[in-house]
Coordinates of C-alpha atoms in Angstrom, one line a residue:
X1079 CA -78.6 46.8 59.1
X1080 CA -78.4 46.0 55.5
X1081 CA -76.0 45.1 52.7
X1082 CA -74.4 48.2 51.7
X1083 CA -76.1 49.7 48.1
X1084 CA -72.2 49.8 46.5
X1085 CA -71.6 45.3 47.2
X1086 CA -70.1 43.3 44.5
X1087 CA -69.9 39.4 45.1
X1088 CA -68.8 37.3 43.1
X1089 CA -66.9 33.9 42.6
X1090 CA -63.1 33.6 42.6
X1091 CA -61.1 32.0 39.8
X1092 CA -58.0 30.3 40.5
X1093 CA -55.0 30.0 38.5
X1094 CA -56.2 26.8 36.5
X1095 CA -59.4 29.1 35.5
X1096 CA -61.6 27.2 37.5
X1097 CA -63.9 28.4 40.2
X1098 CA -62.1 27.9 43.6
X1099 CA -65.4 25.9 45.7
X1100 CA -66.3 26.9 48.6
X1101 CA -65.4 30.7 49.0
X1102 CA -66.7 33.9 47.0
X1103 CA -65.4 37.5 46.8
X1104 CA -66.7 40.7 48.6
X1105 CA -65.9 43.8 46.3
X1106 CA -67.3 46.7 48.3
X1107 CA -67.2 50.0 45.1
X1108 CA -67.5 52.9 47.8
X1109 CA -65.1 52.2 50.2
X1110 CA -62.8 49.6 48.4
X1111 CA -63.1 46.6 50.6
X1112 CA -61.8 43.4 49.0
X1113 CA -62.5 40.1 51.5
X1114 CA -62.9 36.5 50.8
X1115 CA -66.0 34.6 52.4
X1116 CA -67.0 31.4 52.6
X1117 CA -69.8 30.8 50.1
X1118 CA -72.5 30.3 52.6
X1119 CA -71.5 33.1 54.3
X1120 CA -72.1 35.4 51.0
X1121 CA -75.4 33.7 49.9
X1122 CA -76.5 34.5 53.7
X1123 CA -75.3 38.2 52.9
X1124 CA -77.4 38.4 49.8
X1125 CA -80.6 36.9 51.6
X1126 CA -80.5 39.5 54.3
X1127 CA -79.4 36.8 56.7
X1128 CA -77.1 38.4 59.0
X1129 CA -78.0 36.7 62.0
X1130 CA -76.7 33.6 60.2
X1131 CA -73.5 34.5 60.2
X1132 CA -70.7 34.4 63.3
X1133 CA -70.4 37.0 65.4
X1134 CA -66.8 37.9 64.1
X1135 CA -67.2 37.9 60.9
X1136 CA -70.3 39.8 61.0
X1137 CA -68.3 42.3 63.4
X1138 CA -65.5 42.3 60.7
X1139 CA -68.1 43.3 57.6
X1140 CA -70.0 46.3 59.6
X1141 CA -66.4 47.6 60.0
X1142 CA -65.0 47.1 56.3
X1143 CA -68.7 48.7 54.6
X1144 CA -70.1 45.5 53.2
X1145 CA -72.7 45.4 55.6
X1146 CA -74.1 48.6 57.1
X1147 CA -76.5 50.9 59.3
X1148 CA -76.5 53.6 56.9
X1149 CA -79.2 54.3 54.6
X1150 CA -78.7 55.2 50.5
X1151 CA -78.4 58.4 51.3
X1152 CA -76.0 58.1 54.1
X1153 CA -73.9 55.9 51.8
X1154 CA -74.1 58.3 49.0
X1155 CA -73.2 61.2 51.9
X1156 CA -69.5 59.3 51.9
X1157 CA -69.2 59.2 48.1
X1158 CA -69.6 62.6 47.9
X1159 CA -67.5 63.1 50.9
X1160 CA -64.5 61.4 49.2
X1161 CA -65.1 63.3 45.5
X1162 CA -65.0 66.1 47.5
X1163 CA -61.6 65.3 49.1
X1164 CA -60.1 64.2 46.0
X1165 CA -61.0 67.3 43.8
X1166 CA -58.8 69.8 46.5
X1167 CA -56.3 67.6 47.7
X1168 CA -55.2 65.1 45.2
X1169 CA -56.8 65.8 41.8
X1170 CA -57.0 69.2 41.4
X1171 CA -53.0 70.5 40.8
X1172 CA -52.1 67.7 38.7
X1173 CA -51.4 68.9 34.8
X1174 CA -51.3 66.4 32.0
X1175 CA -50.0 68.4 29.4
X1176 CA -50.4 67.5 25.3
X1177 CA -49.0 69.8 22.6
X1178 CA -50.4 69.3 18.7
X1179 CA -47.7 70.6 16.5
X1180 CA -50.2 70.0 13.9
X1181 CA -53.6 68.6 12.3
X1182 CA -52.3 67.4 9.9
X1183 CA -51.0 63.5 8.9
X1184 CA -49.8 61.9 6.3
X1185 CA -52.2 58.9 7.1
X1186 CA -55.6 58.4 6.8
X1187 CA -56.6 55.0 8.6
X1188 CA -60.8 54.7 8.1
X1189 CA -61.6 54.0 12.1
X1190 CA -59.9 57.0 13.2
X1191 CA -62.1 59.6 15.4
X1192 CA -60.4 63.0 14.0
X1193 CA -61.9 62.3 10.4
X1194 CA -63.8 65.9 11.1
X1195 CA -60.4 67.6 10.7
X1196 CA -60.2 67.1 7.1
X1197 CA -63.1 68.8 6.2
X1198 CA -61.2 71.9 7.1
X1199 CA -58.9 71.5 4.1
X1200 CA -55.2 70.9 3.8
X1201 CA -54.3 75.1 3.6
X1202 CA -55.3 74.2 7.6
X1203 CA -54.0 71.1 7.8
X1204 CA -50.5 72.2 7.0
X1205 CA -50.6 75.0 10.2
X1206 CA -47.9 74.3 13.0
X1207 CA -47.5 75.8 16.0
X1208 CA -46.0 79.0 15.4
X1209 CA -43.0 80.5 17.4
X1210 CA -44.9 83.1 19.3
X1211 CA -47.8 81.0 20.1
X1212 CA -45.4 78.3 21.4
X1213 CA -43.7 81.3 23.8
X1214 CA -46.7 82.2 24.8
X1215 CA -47.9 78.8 26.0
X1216 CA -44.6 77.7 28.5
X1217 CA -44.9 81.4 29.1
X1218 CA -48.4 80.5 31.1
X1219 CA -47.4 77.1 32.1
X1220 CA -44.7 78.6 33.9
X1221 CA -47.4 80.9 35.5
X1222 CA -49.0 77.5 36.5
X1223 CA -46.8 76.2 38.0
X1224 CA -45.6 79.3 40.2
X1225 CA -49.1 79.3 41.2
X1226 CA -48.6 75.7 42.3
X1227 CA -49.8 73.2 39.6
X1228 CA -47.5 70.2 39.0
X1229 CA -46.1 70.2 35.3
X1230 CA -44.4 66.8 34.9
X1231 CA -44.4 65.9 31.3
X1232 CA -45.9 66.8 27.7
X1233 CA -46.8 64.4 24.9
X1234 CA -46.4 65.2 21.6
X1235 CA -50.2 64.6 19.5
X1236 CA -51.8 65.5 16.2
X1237 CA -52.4 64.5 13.6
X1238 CA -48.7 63.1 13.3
X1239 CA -46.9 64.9 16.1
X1240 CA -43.7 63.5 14.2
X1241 CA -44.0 64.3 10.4
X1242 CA -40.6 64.6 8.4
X1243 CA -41.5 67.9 7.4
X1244 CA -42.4 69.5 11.2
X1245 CA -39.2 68.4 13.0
X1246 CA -38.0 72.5 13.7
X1247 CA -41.1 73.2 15.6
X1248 CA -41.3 70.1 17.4
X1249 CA -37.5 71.2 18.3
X1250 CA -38.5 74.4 19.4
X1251 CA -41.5 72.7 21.8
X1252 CA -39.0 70.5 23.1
X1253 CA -36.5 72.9 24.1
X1254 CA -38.9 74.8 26.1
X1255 CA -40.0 71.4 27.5
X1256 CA -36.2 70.8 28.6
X1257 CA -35.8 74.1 30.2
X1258 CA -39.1 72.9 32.3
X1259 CA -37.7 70.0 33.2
X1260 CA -40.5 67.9 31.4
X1261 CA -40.7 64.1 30.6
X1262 CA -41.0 64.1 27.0
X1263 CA -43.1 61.3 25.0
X1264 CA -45.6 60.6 21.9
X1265 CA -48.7 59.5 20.6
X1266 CA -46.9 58.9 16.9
X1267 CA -47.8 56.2 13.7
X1268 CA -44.3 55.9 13.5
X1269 CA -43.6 55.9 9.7
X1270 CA -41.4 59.5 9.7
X1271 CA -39.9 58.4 12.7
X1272 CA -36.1 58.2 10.9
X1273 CA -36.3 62.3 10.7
X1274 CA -36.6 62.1 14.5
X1275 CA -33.3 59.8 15.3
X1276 CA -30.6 62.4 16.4
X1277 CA -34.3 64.1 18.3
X1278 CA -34.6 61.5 19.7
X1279 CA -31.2 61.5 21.8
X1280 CA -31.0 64.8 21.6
X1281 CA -33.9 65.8 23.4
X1282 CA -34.1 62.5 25.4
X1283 CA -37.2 61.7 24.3
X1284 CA -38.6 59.2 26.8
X1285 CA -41.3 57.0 25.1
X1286 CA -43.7 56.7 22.1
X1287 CA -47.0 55.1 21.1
X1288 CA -47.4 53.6 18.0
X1289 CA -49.5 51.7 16.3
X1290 CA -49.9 48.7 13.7
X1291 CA -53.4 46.8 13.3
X1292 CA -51.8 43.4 12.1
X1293 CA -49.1 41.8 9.7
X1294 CA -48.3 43.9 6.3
X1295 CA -52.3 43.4 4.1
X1296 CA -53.8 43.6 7.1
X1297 CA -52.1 46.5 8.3
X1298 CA -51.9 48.4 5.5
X1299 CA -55.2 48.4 4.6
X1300 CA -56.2 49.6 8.1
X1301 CA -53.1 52.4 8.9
X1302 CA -53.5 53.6 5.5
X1303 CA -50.7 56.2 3.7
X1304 CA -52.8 59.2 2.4
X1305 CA -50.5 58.1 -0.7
X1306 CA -51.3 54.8 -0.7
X1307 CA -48.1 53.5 0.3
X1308 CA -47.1 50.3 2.7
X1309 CA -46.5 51.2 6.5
X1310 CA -46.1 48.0 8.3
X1311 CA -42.5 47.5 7.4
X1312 CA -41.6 51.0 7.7
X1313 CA -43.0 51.3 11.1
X1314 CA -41.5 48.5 12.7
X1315 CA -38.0 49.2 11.3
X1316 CA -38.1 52.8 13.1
X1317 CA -39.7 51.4 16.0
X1318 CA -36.4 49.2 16.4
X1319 CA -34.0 52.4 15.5
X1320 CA -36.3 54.1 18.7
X1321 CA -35.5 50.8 20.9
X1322 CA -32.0 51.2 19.4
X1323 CA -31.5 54.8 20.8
X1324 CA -33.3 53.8 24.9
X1325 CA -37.0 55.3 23.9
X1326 CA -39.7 53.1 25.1
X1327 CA -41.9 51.7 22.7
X1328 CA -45.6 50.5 23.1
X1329 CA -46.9 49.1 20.2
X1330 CA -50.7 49.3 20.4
X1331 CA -52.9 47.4 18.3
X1332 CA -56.4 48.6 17.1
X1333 CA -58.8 45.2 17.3
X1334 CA -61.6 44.9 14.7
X1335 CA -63.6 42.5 13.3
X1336 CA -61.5 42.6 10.3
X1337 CA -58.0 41.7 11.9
X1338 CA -59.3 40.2 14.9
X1339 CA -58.2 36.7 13.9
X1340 CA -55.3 38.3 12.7
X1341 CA -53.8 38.7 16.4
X1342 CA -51.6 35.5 16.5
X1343 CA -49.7 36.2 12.9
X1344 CA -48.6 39.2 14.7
X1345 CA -47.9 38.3 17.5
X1346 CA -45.6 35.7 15.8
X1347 CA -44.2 38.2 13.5
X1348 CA -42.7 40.3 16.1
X1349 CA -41.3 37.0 17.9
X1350 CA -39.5 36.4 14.6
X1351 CA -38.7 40.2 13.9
X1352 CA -36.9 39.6 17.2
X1353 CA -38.8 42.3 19.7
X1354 CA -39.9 40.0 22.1
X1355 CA -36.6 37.9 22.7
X1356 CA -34.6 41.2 22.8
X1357 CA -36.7 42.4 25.6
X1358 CA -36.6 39.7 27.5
X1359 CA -32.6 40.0 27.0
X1360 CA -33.0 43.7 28.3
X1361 CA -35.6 43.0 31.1
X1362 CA -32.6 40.0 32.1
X1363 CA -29.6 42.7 32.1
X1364 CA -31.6 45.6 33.9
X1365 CA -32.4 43.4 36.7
X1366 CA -28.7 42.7 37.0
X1367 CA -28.0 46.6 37.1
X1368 CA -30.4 47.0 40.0
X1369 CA -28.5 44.3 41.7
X1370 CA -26.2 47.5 42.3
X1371 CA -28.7 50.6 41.0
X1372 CA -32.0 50.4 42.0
X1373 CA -32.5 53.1 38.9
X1374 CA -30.1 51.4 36.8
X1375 CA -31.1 51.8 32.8
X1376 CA -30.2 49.4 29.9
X1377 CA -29.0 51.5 26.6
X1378 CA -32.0 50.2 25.0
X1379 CA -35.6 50.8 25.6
X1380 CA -37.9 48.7 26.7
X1381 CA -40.5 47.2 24.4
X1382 CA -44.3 46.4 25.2
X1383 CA -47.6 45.7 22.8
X1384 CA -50.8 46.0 23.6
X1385 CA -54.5 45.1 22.0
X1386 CA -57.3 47.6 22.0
X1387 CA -61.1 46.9 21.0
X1388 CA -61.5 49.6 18.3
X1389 CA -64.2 52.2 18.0
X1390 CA -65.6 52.9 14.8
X1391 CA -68.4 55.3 14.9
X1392 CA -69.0 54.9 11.3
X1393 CA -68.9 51.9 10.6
X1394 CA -69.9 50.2 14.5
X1395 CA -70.9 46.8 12.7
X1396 CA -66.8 46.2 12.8
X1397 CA -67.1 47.0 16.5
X1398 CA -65.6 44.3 18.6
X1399 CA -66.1 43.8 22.0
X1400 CA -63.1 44.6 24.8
X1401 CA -63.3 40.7 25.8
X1402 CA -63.1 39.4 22.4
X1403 CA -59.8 40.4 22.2
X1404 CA -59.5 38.4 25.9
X1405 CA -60.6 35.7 24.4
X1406 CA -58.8 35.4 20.9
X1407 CA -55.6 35.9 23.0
X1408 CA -56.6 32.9 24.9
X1409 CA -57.6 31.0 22.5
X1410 CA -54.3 31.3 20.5
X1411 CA -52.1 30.3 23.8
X1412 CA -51.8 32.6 26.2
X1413 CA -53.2 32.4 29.8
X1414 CA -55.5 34.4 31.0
X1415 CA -53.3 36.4 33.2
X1416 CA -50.9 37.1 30.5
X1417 CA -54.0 38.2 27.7
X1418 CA -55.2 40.4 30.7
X1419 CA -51.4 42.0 31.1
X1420 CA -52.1 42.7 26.5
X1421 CA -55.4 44.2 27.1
X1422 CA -55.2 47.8 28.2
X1423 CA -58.6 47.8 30.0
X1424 CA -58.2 44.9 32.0
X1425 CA -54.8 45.4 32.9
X1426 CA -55.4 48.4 34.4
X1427 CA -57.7 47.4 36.8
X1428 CA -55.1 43.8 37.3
X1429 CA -52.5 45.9 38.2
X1430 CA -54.6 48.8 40.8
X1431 CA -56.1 45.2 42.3
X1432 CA -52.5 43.9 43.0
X1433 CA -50.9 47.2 44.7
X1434 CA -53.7 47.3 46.6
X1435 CA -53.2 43.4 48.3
X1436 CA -50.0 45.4 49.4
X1437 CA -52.1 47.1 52.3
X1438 CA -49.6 50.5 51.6
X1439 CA -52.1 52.9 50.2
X1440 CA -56.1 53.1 50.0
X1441 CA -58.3 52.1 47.8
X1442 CA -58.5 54.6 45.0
X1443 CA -61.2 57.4 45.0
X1444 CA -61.3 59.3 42.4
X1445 CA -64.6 60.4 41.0
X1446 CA -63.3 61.5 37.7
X1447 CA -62.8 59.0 34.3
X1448 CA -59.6 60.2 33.7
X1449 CA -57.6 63.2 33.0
X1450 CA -60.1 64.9 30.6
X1451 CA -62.1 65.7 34.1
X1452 CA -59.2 66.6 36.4
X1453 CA -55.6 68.0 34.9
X1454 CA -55.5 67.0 31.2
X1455 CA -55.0 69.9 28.9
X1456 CA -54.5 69.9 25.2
X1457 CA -52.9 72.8 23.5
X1458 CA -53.5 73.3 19.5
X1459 CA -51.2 74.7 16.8
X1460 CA -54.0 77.7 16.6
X1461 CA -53.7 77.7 20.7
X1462 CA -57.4 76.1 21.4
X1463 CA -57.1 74.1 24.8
X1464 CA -59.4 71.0 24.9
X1465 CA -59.2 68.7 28.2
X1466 CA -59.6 65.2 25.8
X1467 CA -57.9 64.7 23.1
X1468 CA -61.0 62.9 21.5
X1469 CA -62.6 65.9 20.6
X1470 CA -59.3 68.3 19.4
X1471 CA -60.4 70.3 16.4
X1472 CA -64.2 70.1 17.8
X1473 CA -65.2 74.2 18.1
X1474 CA -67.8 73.6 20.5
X1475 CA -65.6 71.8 22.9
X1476 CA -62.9 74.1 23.2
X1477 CA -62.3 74.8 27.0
X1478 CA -59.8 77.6 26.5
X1479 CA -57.3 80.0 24.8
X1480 CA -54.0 80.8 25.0
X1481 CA -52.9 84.3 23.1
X1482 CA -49.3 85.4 21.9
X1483 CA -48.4 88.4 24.7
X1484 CA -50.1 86.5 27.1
X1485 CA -49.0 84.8 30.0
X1486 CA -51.8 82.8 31.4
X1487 CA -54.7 80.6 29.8
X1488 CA -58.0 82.1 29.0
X1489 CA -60.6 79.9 30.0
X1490 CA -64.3 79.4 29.2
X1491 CA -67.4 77.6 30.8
X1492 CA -67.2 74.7 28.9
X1493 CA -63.7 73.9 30.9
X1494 CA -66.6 74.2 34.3
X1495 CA -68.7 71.7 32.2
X1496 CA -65.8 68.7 31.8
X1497 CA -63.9 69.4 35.2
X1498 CA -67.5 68.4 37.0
X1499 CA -68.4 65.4 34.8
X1500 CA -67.9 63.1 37.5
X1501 CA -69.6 60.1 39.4
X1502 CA -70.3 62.3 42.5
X1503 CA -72.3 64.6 40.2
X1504 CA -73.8 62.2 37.5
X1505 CA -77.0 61.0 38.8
X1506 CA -77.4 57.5 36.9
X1507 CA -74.1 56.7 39.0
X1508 CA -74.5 58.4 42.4
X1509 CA -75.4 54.6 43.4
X1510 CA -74.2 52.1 40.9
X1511 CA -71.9 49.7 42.8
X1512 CA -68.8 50.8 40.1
X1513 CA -69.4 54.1 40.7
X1514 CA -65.4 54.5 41.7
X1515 CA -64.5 51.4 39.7
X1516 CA -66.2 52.9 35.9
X1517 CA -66.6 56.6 37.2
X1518 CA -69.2 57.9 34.8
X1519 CA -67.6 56.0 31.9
X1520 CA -65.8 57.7 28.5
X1521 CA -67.2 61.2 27.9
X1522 CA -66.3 60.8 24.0
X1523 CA -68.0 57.5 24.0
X1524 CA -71.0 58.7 26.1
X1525 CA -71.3 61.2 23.3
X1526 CA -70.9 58.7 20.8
X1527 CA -74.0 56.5 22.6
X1528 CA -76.2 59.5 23.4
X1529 CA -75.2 62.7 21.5
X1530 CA -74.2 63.9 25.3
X1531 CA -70.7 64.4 26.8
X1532 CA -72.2 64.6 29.6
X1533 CA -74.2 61.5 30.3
X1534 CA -73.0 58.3 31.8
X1535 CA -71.2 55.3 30.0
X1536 CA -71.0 52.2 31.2
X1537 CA -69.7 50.3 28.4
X1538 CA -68.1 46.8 29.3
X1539 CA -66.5 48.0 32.9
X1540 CA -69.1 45.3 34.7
X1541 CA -67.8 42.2 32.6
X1542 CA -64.6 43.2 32.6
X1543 CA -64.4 44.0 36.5
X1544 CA -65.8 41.1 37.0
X1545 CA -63.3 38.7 35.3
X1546 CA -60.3 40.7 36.7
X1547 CA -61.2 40.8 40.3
X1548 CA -62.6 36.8 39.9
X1549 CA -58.8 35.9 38.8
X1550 CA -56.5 38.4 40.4
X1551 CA -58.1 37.8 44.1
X1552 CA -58.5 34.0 43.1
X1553 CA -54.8 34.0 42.5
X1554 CA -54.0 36.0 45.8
X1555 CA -56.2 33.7 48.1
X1556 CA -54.4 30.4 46.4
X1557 CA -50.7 32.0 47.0
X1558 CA -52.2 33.0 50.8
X1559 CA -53.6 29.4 51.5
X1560 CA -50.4 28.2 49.6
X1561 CA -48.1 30.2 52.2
X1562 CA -50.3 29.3 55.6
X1563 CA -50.4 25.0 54.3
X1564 CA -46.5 25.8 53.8
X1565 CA -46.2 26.8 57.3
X1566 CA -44.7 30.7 56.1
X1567 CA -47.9 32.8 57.3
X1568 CA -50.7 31.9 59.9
X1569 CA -54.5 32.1 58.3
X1570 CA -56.2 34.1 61.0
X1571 CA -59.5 35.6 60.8
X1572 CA -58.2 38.8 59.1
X1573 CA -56.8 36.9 56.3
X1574 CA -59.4 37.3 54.1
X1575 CA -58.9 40.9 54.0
X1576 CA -57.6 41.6 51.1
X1577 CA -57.3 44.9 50.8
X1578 CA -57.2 47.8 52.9
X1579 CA -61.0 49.8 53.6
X1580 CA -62.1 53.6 53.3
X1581 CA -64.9 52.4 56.0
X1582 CA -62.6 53.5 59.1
X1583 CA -61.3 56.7 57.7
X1584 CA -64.8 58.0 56.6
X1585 CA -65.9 57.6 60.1
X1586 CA -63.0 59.8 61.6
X1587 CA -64.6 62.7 60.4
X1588 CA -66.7 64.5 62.7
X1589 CA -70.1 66.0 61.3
X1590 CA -69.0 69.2 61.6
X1591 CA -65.6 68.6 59.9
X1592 CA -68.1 66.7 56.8
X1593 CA -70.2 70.2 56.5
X1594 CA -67.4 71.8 56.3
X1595 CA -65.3 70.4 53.9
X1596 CA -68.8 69.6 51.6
X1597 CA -69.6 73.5 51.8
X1598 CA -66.0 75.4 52.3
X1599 CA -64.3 77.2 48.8
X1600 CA -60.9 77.1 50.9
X1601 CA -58.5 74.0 49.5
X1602 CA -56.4 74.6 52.5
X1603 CA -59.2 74.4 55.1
X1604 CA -60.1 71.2 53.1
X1605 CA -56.7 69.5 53.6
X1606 CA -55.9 70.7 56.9
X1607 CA -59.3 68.7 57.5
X1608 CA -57.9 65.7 55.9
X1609 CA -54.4 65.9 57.9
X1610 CA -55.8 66.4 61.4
X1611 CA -57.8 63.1 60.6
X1612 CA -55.1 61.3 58.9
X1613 CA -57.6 60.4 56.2
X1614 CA -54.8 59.7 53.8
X1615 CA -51.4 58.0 54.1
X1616 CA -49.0 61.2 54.1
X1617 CA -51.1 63.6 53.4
X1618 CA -48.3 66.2 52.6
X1619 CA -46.9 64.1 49.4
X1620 CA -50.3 64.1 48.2
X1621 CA -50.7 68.3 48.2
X1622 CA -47.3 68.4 46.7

């Protein structure tokens, strides 16, 4: 018996951001076991000491995974298990679909990662998507998705998706997008976005990205006009017209060095600009609707910001770090909770933590980063397919074609490469404990760090698991205790079970059922697997 190769402990924070005494957190990264201890308990667990602890609990922590018979190799047996599972049942039909109308863009902000793209010259900067080549592409996502894959939605990328000058062929993408039935949304700067009103409604566009660094100087020396011209202003008027006319709007922030301190002017700029008390108007009038709609929609859209450590390969000495930002938020007011809900890679994992105190679902088990390793797929004017937008206009990491006349994607090795960059496969994280908290990391910044797509990158995801999962299952333990002191729920000796635990499931599989679905090319034999063992919670949804 020994503590399992994937245990996390570590303290819990309550909601005054001090350590709550006397009990620490058990974060189990294979199997997704949450459970609160008491502090002897988990300095008994880290000394090897389980004869020290009761008979129950010790029971309770064989079952969850944080304690264990298995050896490395047994452990590492059940991630592979579940990568397996989750590539053919519930990652591998998924499609997240991006269209690039054009390279080009009529800014050129210094940090930003397609600088390469201008090296081609403007005569192939000004190339758009042409009408054949736009055919041809719903002509083989239509053949996807008759052979099965899910099509849900397409975001509109460049370059500027949304310049002044390109609004017919992003009309002619978004009617073929209608006729699918597709969400609509954009990764925009927002400064053409007037051209796009009557779009807009038209096409029902249903949300945008944009972006703004900080107050006017601050901003406009950081989203820079290739003419030199102000943005900041510009921006944020179109950004209300967008609210105006029910698009959803999040405004992300790019956090340097240079404009880190500039966080609070902004911040107080859009209070007085109005967003922030107009949204909490329209979050107040919603909630009445769904009084009577539970899909009820206000007539305008809802509003969100967000701040985002920025990457600047060339110039990394105005790198920041993800938890500066934490900390500058805090520093100018805000709790921690609500700097976490600002910062997209912490609230991320703040929100996955708090569905999962829910008990409806299991933990999550995907080996893969994100979309660039699964179902992403990013289609450019010339028809190139790349599966991460980081690296669009990159020759050598073009995954695939797609040819006027034609009515499938051509595919090449390198898609092979990306769709099997993931923990299960990546030896330096076969037995990290975060394996299916980081999962191998960003490829583009991996590349970045060691001229490899294909390497691990671990960046901050330690740090900033840590001070998540501290304060979110500090905060559920304190509303628990709260509840049982109150007389509303009994503390029994499951009630430090926060979450839910892939431990059970893993061991309904028989060894004959593991071989097979570890060395089967049959997707259906691999599900059928996973239904007769009721490995996942309506198994059926999932394949669909």
């Amino acid at each position: 018996m020994r503590l399992s190769t994937y245990e996390i402990i570590l303290p819990l924070v309550g909601a005054d951001e001090k350590p709550i005494e006397g009990y620490a957190l058990l974060v189990n990264g294979l199997y997704g076991a949450m459970d609160v201890v008491p502090k002897e308990d988990a300095d008994r667990l880290q000394a090897g000491n389980f004869a020290g602890l009761s008979a129950a609990l010790r029971e309770r922590l064989m079952l969850r995974g944080h304690i264990t018979r298995k050896d490395e190799a047994g452990e590492l047996a059940d991630l592979k298990l579940f990568s397996r599972i989750y590539k053919n049942v519930q990652g591998r039909m998924g499609v997240g679909l991006v269209i690039m109308p054009t390279y080009d863009c009529n800014f050129r902000c210094p940090y930003c990662f397609e600088q390469h793209r201008l090296k081609k010259g403007q005569d192939w900067l000004d190339n758009t998507m042409s009408d054949e080549m736009i055919e041809a592409v719903f002509a083989a996502l239509k053949d996807y998705k008759a052979r099965g894959y899910v099509v849900n939605g397409c975001t509109f990328y460049g370059g500027e998706p949304f310049l002044a000058k390109n609004i017919g062929v992003v009309k002619k993408i978004a009617g073929k997008c209608r006729e699918m039935g597709l969400f609509m949304g954009a990764v925009t700067n927002g400064y053409d976005l007037e051209a796009y009103l009557d779009f807009m409604e038209e096409y029902k566009l249903g949300s945008i990205q944009v972006t703004v660094d900080g107050t006017a100087e601050l901003n406009d020396r950081r989203r820079l006009h290739k003419n030199g011209l102000p943005t900041y202003d510009r921006i944020l008027r179109n950004v209300e017209l967008a609210l105006q006319r029910g698009v959803t709007v999040r405004l992300r922030v790019n956090v340097g060095k240079e404009n880190l301190h500039g966080i609070k002017d902004l911040v107080d700029d859009l209070k007085a600009r109005g967003f922030i008390a107009k949204e909490e108007e329209r979050a107040k009038e919603e909630a009445e609707l769904r009084k009577t709609d539970l899909k009820a929609k206000t007539k305008r859209g809802v509003f969100s910001y967000y701040f985002k450590a920025t990457t600047d390969d060339a110039h990394p000495e105005k790198n920041i770090s993800e938890q500066d930002t934490i900390d500058e938020m805090m520093k100018i007011g805000f709790t921690a909770e609500e700097a976490v809900a600002r910062q997209s890679q912490y609230d991320m994992i703040w929100y996955r933590m708090n569905n999962l105190f829910k008990k409806e679902s299991y933990p999550d088990f995907s080996p893969a980063y994100c979309g660039a390793e699964t179902g992403m797929l990013v289609v450019d004017p010339f028809g190139k397919i790349y599966t991460c937008w980081d690296v669009v206009g990159k020759d050598d990491q073009v995954t695939g074609y797609v040819q006027p006349g034609m009515s499938r994607f051509l595919w090449n090795f390198n898609k092979a490469k990306w769709r099997t960059r993931t923990v299960d496969l990546m030896k330096a994280c076969q037995t990290c404990p975060h394996a299916l908290i980081c999962r191998g990391g960003c490829a583009s910044r991996s590349s970045n760090a060691h001229g490899d797509y294909f390497r691990e990158f671990c960046g901050e995801v330690r740090e900033i698991f840590a001070f998540v999962a501290s304060r979110v299952a500090g905060r559920e333990w304190e509303k628990r205790c709260a509840a049982a002191a109150a007389g509303e729920a009994c503390m029994d000796a499951c009630a430090g079970e926060l979450t839910l635990s892939l431990a059970g499931p893993a061991s309904r599989f028989t060894n004959a059922e593991r071989e097979t679905i570890m060395s089967t090319t049959s997707q259906k034999e691999i599900f059928d697997i996973v239904k007769a063992t009721a490995f996942l919670p309506e198994p059926a949804e999932a394949e669909k």
